[in-house]
């Protein structure tokens, strides 16, 4: 944080703008931020290109009706959510592990404001990155399709919505990571909880109950509701799924914010 921002905070003349400026300086100064964002971009584009390069033209009326190259090209969202979610966890648990959380809360005694600033800065960055990388992945993956495979277009029904919501999904997972990090305050346990919530639990539930319960978990929503242009049976509709994700995010941040206020640093 700059001396001016710190002085304003200490004197009580601070608000969201000053707190957000402090969070932005901290976030961009971490090398892990750059590495994680680069890995997200490279990993998602690579997965999209490889998936589309191996996509073959459908044969038969049933396969043609269910063929969804938009969903194929966005396969890298599965990797991107893990990286962005873990980075969201580190935004807050990294300060607890290093002890700098005390300095942050000394500079911004209003703890809810401090958390809001983290959410605004990281959420904004994750949203911009998510939209840029999903559009880049879509365009690069489409170019990798074989000539005989139907190529999706942003002008096709529901394709633009699928790309936009997939980018937004990455930002929501990043905010979930912040919420879980604020709840646990430990990096390993927070990332473990996030991975369990995103991958382990829905896979286990899908094995026992099919999509009955699993369809309400983020990864299933992303893969079968948000990133599709062809509707999938027995899953949430895109906008209902998006609403569920927003509820998850709001609930985790609300619990994390309450615990941040009530517990000692």
mmCIF file of C-alpha atoms in Angstrom:
data_model
loop_
_atom_site.group_PDB
_atom_site.id
_atom_site.type_symbol
_atom_site.label_atom_id
_atom_site.label_comp_id
_atom_site.label_asym_id
_atom_site.label_seq_id
_atom_site.Cartn_x
_atom_site.Cartn_y
_atom_site.Cartn_z
ATOM 1 C CA UNK A 1 0.000 0.000 0.000
ATOM 2 C CA UNK A 2 1.229 3.551 -0.644
ATOM 3 C CA UNK A 3 2.101 5.918 2.189
ATOM 4 C CA UNK A 4 -0.770 8.219 1.178
ATOM 5 C CA UNK A 5 -3.338 5.419 1.239
ATOM 6 C CA UNK A 6 -2.047 4.161 4.578
ATOM 7 C CA UNK A 7 -2.129 7.654 6.074
ATOM 8 C CA UNK A 8 -5.700 8.204 4.905
ATOM 9 C CA UNK A 9 -6.768 4.880 6.346
ATOM 10 C CA UNK A 10 -5.108 5.514 9.689
ATOM 11 C CA UNK A 11 -6.690 8.931 9.974
ATOM 12 C CA UNK A 12 -10.126 7.459 9.322
ATOM 13 C CA UNK A 13 -10.519 9.253 5.968
ATOM 14 C CA UNK A 14 -10.934 6.154 3.884
ATOM 15 C CA UNK A 15 -13.642 4.520 1.865
ATOM 16 C CA UNK A 16 -14.084 1.783 -0.669
ATOM 17 C CA UNK A 17 -11.944 3.582 -3.244
ATOM 18 C CA UNK A 18 -8.948 3.823 -0.934
ATOM 19 C CA UNK A 19 -9.388 0.254 0.324
ATOM 20 C CA UNK A 20 -9.747 -1.047 -3.230
ATOM 21 C CA UNK A 21 -6.629 0.843 -4.299
ATOM 22 C CA UNK A 22 -4.715 -0.825 -1.484
ATOM 23 C CA UNK A 23 -6.017 -4.263 -2.515
ATOM 24 C CA UNK A 24 -5.124 -3.659 -6.150
ATOM 25 C CA UNK A 25 -1.547 -2.750 -5.241
ATOM 26 C CA UNK A 26 -1.224 -5.905 -3.142
ATOM 27 C CA UNK A 27 -2.761 -8.136 -5.791
ATOM 28 C CA UNK A 28 -0.678 -6.936 -8.711
ATOM 29 C CA UNK A 29 2.562 -7.068 -6.680
ATOM 30 C CA UNK A 30 2.233 -10.834 -6.135
ATOM 31 C CA UNK A 31 4.064 -12.954 -8.710
ATOM 32 C CA UNK A 32 1.599 -15.771 -8.072
ATOM 33 C CA UNK A 33 -1.164 -13.593 -9.534
ATOM 34 C CA UNK A 34 0.630 -13.217 -12.861
ATOM 35 C CA UNK A 35 1.580 -16.888 -13.044
ATOM 36 C CA UNK A 36 -1.934 -18.060 -12.188
ATOM 37 C CA UNK A 37 -3.579 -15.779 -14.735
ATOM 38 C CA UNK A 38 -1.139 -16.812 -17.478
ATOM 39 C CA UNK A 39 -1.698 -20.464 -16.667
ATOM 40 C CA UNK A 40 -5.452 -19.920 -16.898
ATOM 41 C CA UNK A 41 -5.191 -18.299 -20.316
ATOM 42 C CA UNK A 42 -2.723 -20.797 -21.781
ATOM 43 C CA UNK A 43 -4.412 -23.824 -20.228
ATOM 44 C CA UNK A 44 -7.945 -22.923 -21.304
ATOM 45 C CA UNK A 45 -7.004 -21.991 -24.855
ATOM 46 C CA UNK A 46 -4.880 -25.126 -25.243
ATOM 47 C CA UNK A 47 -7.673 -27.373 -23.957
ATOM 48 C CA UNK A 48 -10.187 -25.693 -26.231
ATOM 49 C CA UNK A 49 -7.982 -26.056 -29.316
ATOM 50 C CA UNK A 50 -7.085 -29.691 -28.579
ATOM 51 C CA UNK A 51 -10.709 -30.607 -27.873
ATOM 52 C CA UNK A 52 -11.957 -28.997 -31.070
ATOM 53 C CA UNK A 53 -9.137 -30.465 -33.157
ATOM 54 C CA UNK A 54 -10.305 -33.904 -32.014
ATOM 55 C CA UNK A 55 -14.012 -33.202 -32.529
ATOM 56 C CA UNK A 56 -15.507 -35.214 -35.360
ATOM 57 C CA UNK A 57 -18.611 -34.547 -37.397
ATOM 58 C CA UNK A 58 -21.669 -36.263 -35.905
ATOM 59 C CA UNK A 59 -23.270 -39.197 -37.684
ATOM 60 C CA UNK A 60 -26.943 -40.082 -37.347
ATOM 61 C CA UNK A 61 -29.974 -37.930 -36.537
ATOM 62 C CA UNK A 62 -29.708 -38.376 -32.757
ATOM 63 C CA UNK A 63 -26.045 -37.419 -32.596
ATOM 64 C CA UNK A 64 -26.578 -34.457 -34.889
ATOM 65 C CA UNK A 65 -29.397 -33.171 -32.658
ATOM 66 C CA UNK A 66 -27.240 -33.370 -29.510
ATOM 67 C CA UNK A 67 -24.011 -32.160 -31.130
ATOM 68 C CA UNK A 68 -22.750 -29.094 -29.228
ATOM 69 C CA UNK A 69 -19.307 -27.834 -30.326
ATOM 70 C CA UNK A 70 -19.756 -24.755 -28.115
ATOM 71 C CA UNK A 71 -19.717 -26.989 -25.055
ATOM 72 C CA UNK A 72 -16.656 -28.799 -26.425
ATOM 73 C CA UNK A 73 -14.624 -25.647 -26.966
ATOM 74 C CA UNK A 74 -15.334 -24.446 -23.425
ATOM 75 C CA UNK A 75 -13.975 -27.648 -21.842
ATOM 76 C CA UNK A 76 -11.062 -25.625 -20.442
ATOM 77 C CA UNK A 77 -13.427 -23.941 -17.974
ATOM 78 C CA UNK A 78 -12.900 -27.019 -15.766
ATOM 79 C CA UNK A 79 -9.217 -26.107 -15.469
ATOM 80 C CA UNK A 80 -9.774 -22.364 -15.284
ATOM 81 C CA UNK A 81 -12.183 -22.619 -12.350
ATOM 82 C CA UNK A 82 -9.620 -24.538 -10.302
ATOM 83 C CA UNK A 83 -6.885 -21.962 -10.859
ATOM 84 C CA UNK A 84 -9.077 -18.895 -10.370
ATOM 85 C CA UNK A 85 -10.736 -20.451 -7.324
ATOM 86 C CA UNK A 86 -7.375 -21.250 -5.740
ATOM 87 C CA UNK A 87 -6.159 -17.719 -6.460
ATOM 88 C CA UNK A 88 -9.292 -16.352 -4.794
ATOM 89 C CA UNK A 89 -8.485 -18.430 -1.716
ATOM 90 C CA UNK A 90 -4.923 -17.068 -1.644
ATOM 91 C CA UNK A 91 -6.172 -13.476 -1.827
ATOM 92 C CA UNK A 92 -7.219 -13.764 1.811
ATOM 93 C CA UNK A 93 -5.489 -16.843 3.294
ATOM 94 C CA UNK A 94 -2.125 -15.609 2.042
ATOM 95 C CA UNK A 95 -2.481 -12.624 4.357
ATOM 96 C CA UNK A 96 -3.308 -14.857 7.303
ATOM 97 C CA UNK A 97 -0.307 -17.105 6.685
ATOM 98 C CA UNK A 98 2.078 -14.154 6.351
ATOM 99 C CA UNK A 99 0.533 -12.130 9.174
ATOM 100 C CA UNK A 100 -0.133 -9.127 6.922
ATOM 101 C CA UNK A 101 -3.855 -9.409 7.649
ATOM 102 C CA UNK A 102 -3.158 -7.438 10.834
ATOM 103 C CA UNK A 103 -1.721 -4.573 8.799
ATOM 104 C CA UNK A 104 -4.675 -4.680 6.431
ATOM 105 C CA UNK A 105 -7.208 -4.526 9.253
ATOM 106 C CA UNK A 106 -5.200 -1.842 11.043
ATOM 107 C CA UNK A 107 -5.318 0.272 7.879
ATOM 108 C CA UNK A 108 -9.018 -0.504 7.260
ATOM 109 C CA UNK A 109 -10.628 -1.228 10.646
ATOM 110 C CA UNK A 110 -14.023 -1.668 9.004
ATOM 111 C CA UNK A 111 -13.634 -5.360 8.250
ATOM 112 C CA UNK A 112 -16.662 -5.634 6.018
ATOM 113 C CA UNK A 113 -15.254 -2.790 3.929
ATOM 114 C CA UNK A 114 -11.890 -4.547 3.738
ATOM 115 C CA UNK A 115 -13.558 -7.730 2.474
ATOM 116 C CA UNK A 116 -15.735 -5.767 0.054
ATOM 117 C CA UNK A 117 -12.613 -4.170 -1.402
ATOM 118 C CA UNK A 118 -11.003 -7.593 -1.908
ATOM 119 C CA UNK A 119 -14.173 -8.876 -3.563
ATOM 120 C CA UNK A 120 -14.491 -5.844 -5.834
ATOM 121 C CA UNK A 121 -10.854 -5.863 -6.983
ATOM 122 C CA UNK A 122 -10.388 -9.581 -7.437
ATOM 123 C CA UNK A 123 -13.906 -10.118 -8.751
ATOM 124 C CA UNK A 124 -13.448 -7.395 -11.342
ATOM 125 C CA UNK A 125 -10.098 -8.793 -12.450
ATOM 126 C CA UNK A 126 -11.456 -12.360 -12.622
ATOM 127 C CA UNK A 127 -14.503 -11.223 -14.599
ATOM 128 C CA UNK A 128 -12.430 -9.373 -17.195
ATOM 129 C CA UNK A 129 -10.003 -12.280 -17.490
ATOM 130 C CA UNK A 130 -12.842 -14.808 -17.645
ATOM 131 C CA UNK A 131 -14.611 -13.060 -20.494
ATOM 132 C CA UNK A 132 -11.405 -12.414 -22.452
ATOM 133 C CA UNK A 133 -10.140 -15.981 -22.151
ATOM 134 C CA UNK A 134 -13.486 -17.630 -22.956
ATOM 135 C CA UNK A 135 -13.916 -15.521 -26.091
ATOM 136 C CA UNK A 136 -10.289 -16.167 -27.096
ATOM 137 C CA UNK A 137 -10.751 -19.887 -26.469
ATOM 138 C CA UNK A 138 -13.948 -19.945 -28.516
ATOM 139 C CA UNK A 139 -12.330 -18.226 -31.489
ATOM 140 C CA UNK A 140 -9.111 -20.278 -31.346
ATOM 141 C CA UNK A 141 -10.977 -23.551 -30.872
ATOM 142 C CA UNK A 142 -13.377 -22.839 -33.698
ATOM 143 C CA UNK A 143 -10.431 -22.282 -36.016
ATOM 144 C CA UNK A 144 -9.076 -25.717 -35.072
ATOM 145 C CA UNK A 145 -12.236 -27.571 -36.205
ATOM 146 C CA UNK A 146 -11.971 -29.859 -39.195
ATOM 147 C CA UNK A 147 -13.590 -28.555 -42.370
ATOM 148 C CA UNK A 148 -16.396 -31.121 -42.275
ATOM 149 C CA UNK A 149 -17.467 -30.283 -38.707
ATOM 150 C CA UNK A 150 -20.249 -27.700 -38.226
ATOM 151 C CA UNK A 151 -18.649 -24.562 -36.819
ATOM 152 C CA UNK A 152 -20.434 -22.594 -34.077
ATOM 153 C CA UNK A 153 -20.901 -18.853 -34.421
ATOM 154 C CA UNK A 154 -21.547 -16.170 -31.823
ATOM 155 C CA UNK A 155 -24.655 -15.337 -33.826
ATOM 156 C CA UNK A 156 -26.108 -18.834 -33.383
ATOM 157 C CA UNK A 157 -28.854 -19.299 -30.764
ATOM 158 C CA UNK A 158 -27.513 -19.422 -27.192
ATOM 159 C CA UNK A 159 -23.831 -19.464 -28.227
ATOM 160 C CA UNK A 160 -23.073 -15.913 -27.113
ATOM 161 C CA UNK A 161 -24.925 -16.549 -23.845
ATOM 162 C CA UNK A 162 -22.875 -19.711 -23.246
ATOM 163 C CA UNK A 163 -19.570 -17.906 -23.769
ATOM 164 C CA UNK A 164 -20.553 -14.913 -21.624
ATOM 165 C CA UNK A 165 -21.877 -16.997 -18.728
ATOM 166 C CA UNK A 166 -18.825 -19.269 -18.810
ATOM 167 C CA UNK A 167 -16.570 -16.243 -18.354
ATOM 168 C CA UNK A 168 -18.773 -14.966 -15.552
ATOM 169 C CA UNK A 169 -18.683 -18.407 -13.938
ATOM 170 C CA UNK A 170 -14.909 -18.160 -13.505
ATOM 171 C CA UNK A 171 -15.315 -14.886 -11.611
ATOM 172 C CA UNK A 172 -17.999 -16.388 -9.365
ATOM 173 C CA UNK A 173 -15.758 -19.341 -8.484
ATOM 174 C CA UNK A 174 -12.977 -16.894 -7.633
ATOM 175 C CA UNK A 175 -15.329 -15.090 -5.247
ATOM 176 C CA UNK A 176 -16.386 -18.417 -3.744
ATOM 177 C CA UNK A 177 -12.693 -18.996 -3.093
ATOM 178 C CA UNK A 178 -12.477 -15.708 -1.191
ATOM 179 C CA UNK A 179 -15.529 -16.664 0.867
ATOM 180 C CA UNK A 180 -14.166 -20.102 1.736
ATOM 181 C CA UNK A 181 -10.768 -18.590 2.517
ATOM 182 C CA UNK A 182 -12.363 -16.098 4.904
ATOM 183 C CA UNK A 183 -14.201 -18.947 6.620
ATOM 184 C CA UNK A 184 -11.244 -21.342 7.078
ATOM 185 C CA UNK A 185 -8.322 -18.836 7.130
ATOM 186 C CA UNK A 186 -5.982 -21.682 6.074
ATOM 187 C CA UNK A 187 -4.839 -22.131 2.475
ATOM 188 C CA UNK A 188 -4.693 -25.936 2.369
ATOM 189 C CA UNK A 189 -8.056 -26.494 4.025
ATOM 190 C CA UNK A 190 -9.726 -23.783 1.935
ATOM 191 C CA UNK A 191 -8.414 -25.174 -1.362
ATOM 192 C CA UNK A 192 -9.340 -28.684 -0.245
ATOM 193 C CA UNK A 193 -12.871 -27.512 0.555
ATOM 194 C CA UNK A 194 -13.114 -25.747 -2.793
ATOM 195 C CA UNK A 195 -11.919 -28.805 -4.734
ATOM 196 C CA UNK A 196 -14.314 -31.033 -2.809
ATOM 197 C CA UNK A 197 -17.211 -28.676 -3.518
ATOM 198 C CA UNK A 198 -16.372 -28.300 -7.209
ATOM 199 C CA UNK A 199 -15.254 -31.799 -8.154
ATOM 200 C CA UNK A 200 -15.393 -34.529 -5.509
ATOM 201 C CA UNK A 201 -18.900 -34.157 -4.075
ATOM 202 C CA UNK A 202 -20.728 -33.790 -7.409
ATOM 203 C CA UNK A 203 -18.908 -36.803 -8.874
ATOM 204 C CA UNK A 204 -19.748 -38.944 -5.856
ATOM 205 C CA UNK A 205 -23.361 -37.817 -5.858
ATOM 206 C CA UNK A 206 -23.652 -38.351 -9.608
ATOM 207 C CA UNK A 207 -22.446 -41.907 -9.119
ATOM 208 C CA UNK A 208 -25.140 -42.643 -6.528
ATOM 209 C CA UNK A 209 -28.089 -40.466 -7.553
ATOM 210 C CA UNK A 210 -27.386 -39.381 -11.121
ATOM 211 C CA UNK A 211 -28.128 -35.712 -11.698
ATOM 212 C CA UNK A 212 -30.869 -35.493 -9.061
ATOM 213 C CA UNK A 213 -28.609 -33.720 -6.543
ATOM 214 C CA UNK A 214 -25.387 -33.275 -8.511
ATOM 215 C CA UNK A 215 -27.053 -30.846 -10.929
ATOM 216 C CA UNK A 216 -27.075 -28.215 -8.161
ATOM 217 C CA UNK A 217 -23.268 -28.170 -7.824
ATOM 218 C CA UNK A 218 -21.162 -25.546 -9.624
ATOM 219 C CA UNK A 219 -19.135 -27.766 -11.962
ATOM 220 C CA UNK A 220 -22.231 -29.629 -13.164
ATOM 221 C CA UNK A 221 -24.034 -26.323 -13.650
ATOM 222 C CA UNK A 222 -21.099 -24.929 -15.631
ATOM 223 C CA UNK A 223 -20.677 -27.969 -17.856
ATOM 224 C CA UNK A 224 -24.315 -28.835 -18.487
ATOM 225 C CA UNK A 225 -26.249 -25.589 -18.054
ATOM 226 C CA UNK A 226 -24.079 -22.526 -18.679
ATOM 227 C CA UNK A 227 -21.672 -23.587 -21.422
ATOM 228 C CA UNK A 228 -24.194 -25.317 -23.672
ATOM 229 C CA UNK A 229 -26.083 -24.108 -26.713
ATOM 230 C CA UNK A 230 -28.046 -27.372 -26.977
ATOM 231 C CA UNK A 231 -30.285 -28.036 -23.931
ATOM 232 C CA UNK A 232 -29.374 -31.029 -21.749
ATOM 233 C CA UNK A 233 -32.092 -33.128 -20.126
ATOM 234 C CA UNK A 234 -32.533 -33.289 -16.332
ATOM 235 C CA UNK A 235 -30.257 -30.362 -15.444
ATOM 236 C CA UNK A 236 -30.939 -26.766 -14.477
ATOM 237 C CA UNK A 237 -31.688 -24.254 -17.194
ATOM 238 C CA UNK A 238 -28.870 -21.753 -17.858
ATOM 239 C CA UNK A 239 -30.405 -18.840 -15.971
ATOM 240 C CA UNK A 240 -31.641 -20.922 -13.058
ATOM 241 C CA UNK A 241 -28.163 -22.427 -12.803
ATOM 242 C CA UNK A 242 -26.620 -18.969 -12.882
ATOM 243 C CA UNK A 243 -28.958 -17.841 -10.098
ATOM 244 C CA UNK A 244 -27.927 -20.840 -7.973
ATOM 245 C CA UNK A 245 -24.259 -19.946 -8.477
ATOM 246 C CA UNK A 246 -24.929 -16.363 -7.404
ATOM 247 C CA UNK A 247 -26.644 -17.666 -4.260
ATOM 248 C CA UNK A 248 -23.654 -19.885 -3.443
ATOM 249 C CA UNK A 249 -21.303 -16.935 -3.891
ATOM 250 C CA UNK A 250 -23.405 -14.570 -1.798
ATOM 251 C CA UNK A 251 -23.831 -17.141 0.992
ATOM 252 C CA UNK A 252 -20.120 -17.966 1.234
ATOM 253 C CA UNK A 253 -19.132 -14.295 1.238
ATOM 254 C CA UNK A 254 -21.790 -13.478 3.830
ATOM 255 C CA UNK A 255 -20.575 -16.222 6.177
ATOM 256 C CA UNK A 256 -16.944 -15.302 5.550
ATOM 257 C CA UNK A 257 -17.650 -11.632 6.212
ATOM 258 C CA UNK A 258 -19.494 -12.386 9.438
ATOM 259 C CA UNK A 259 -16.660 -14.565 10.723
ATOM 260 C CA UNK A 260 -14.102 -11.952 9.698
ATOM 261 C CA UNK A 261 -15.907 -9.406 11.874
ATOM 262 C CA UNK A 262 -16.404 -11.699 14.865
ATOM 263 C CA UNK A 263 -12.999 -13.402 15.077
ATOM 264 C CA UNK A 264 -9.618 -12.017 16.071
ATOM 265 C CA UNK A 265 -7.078 -11.554 13.289
#
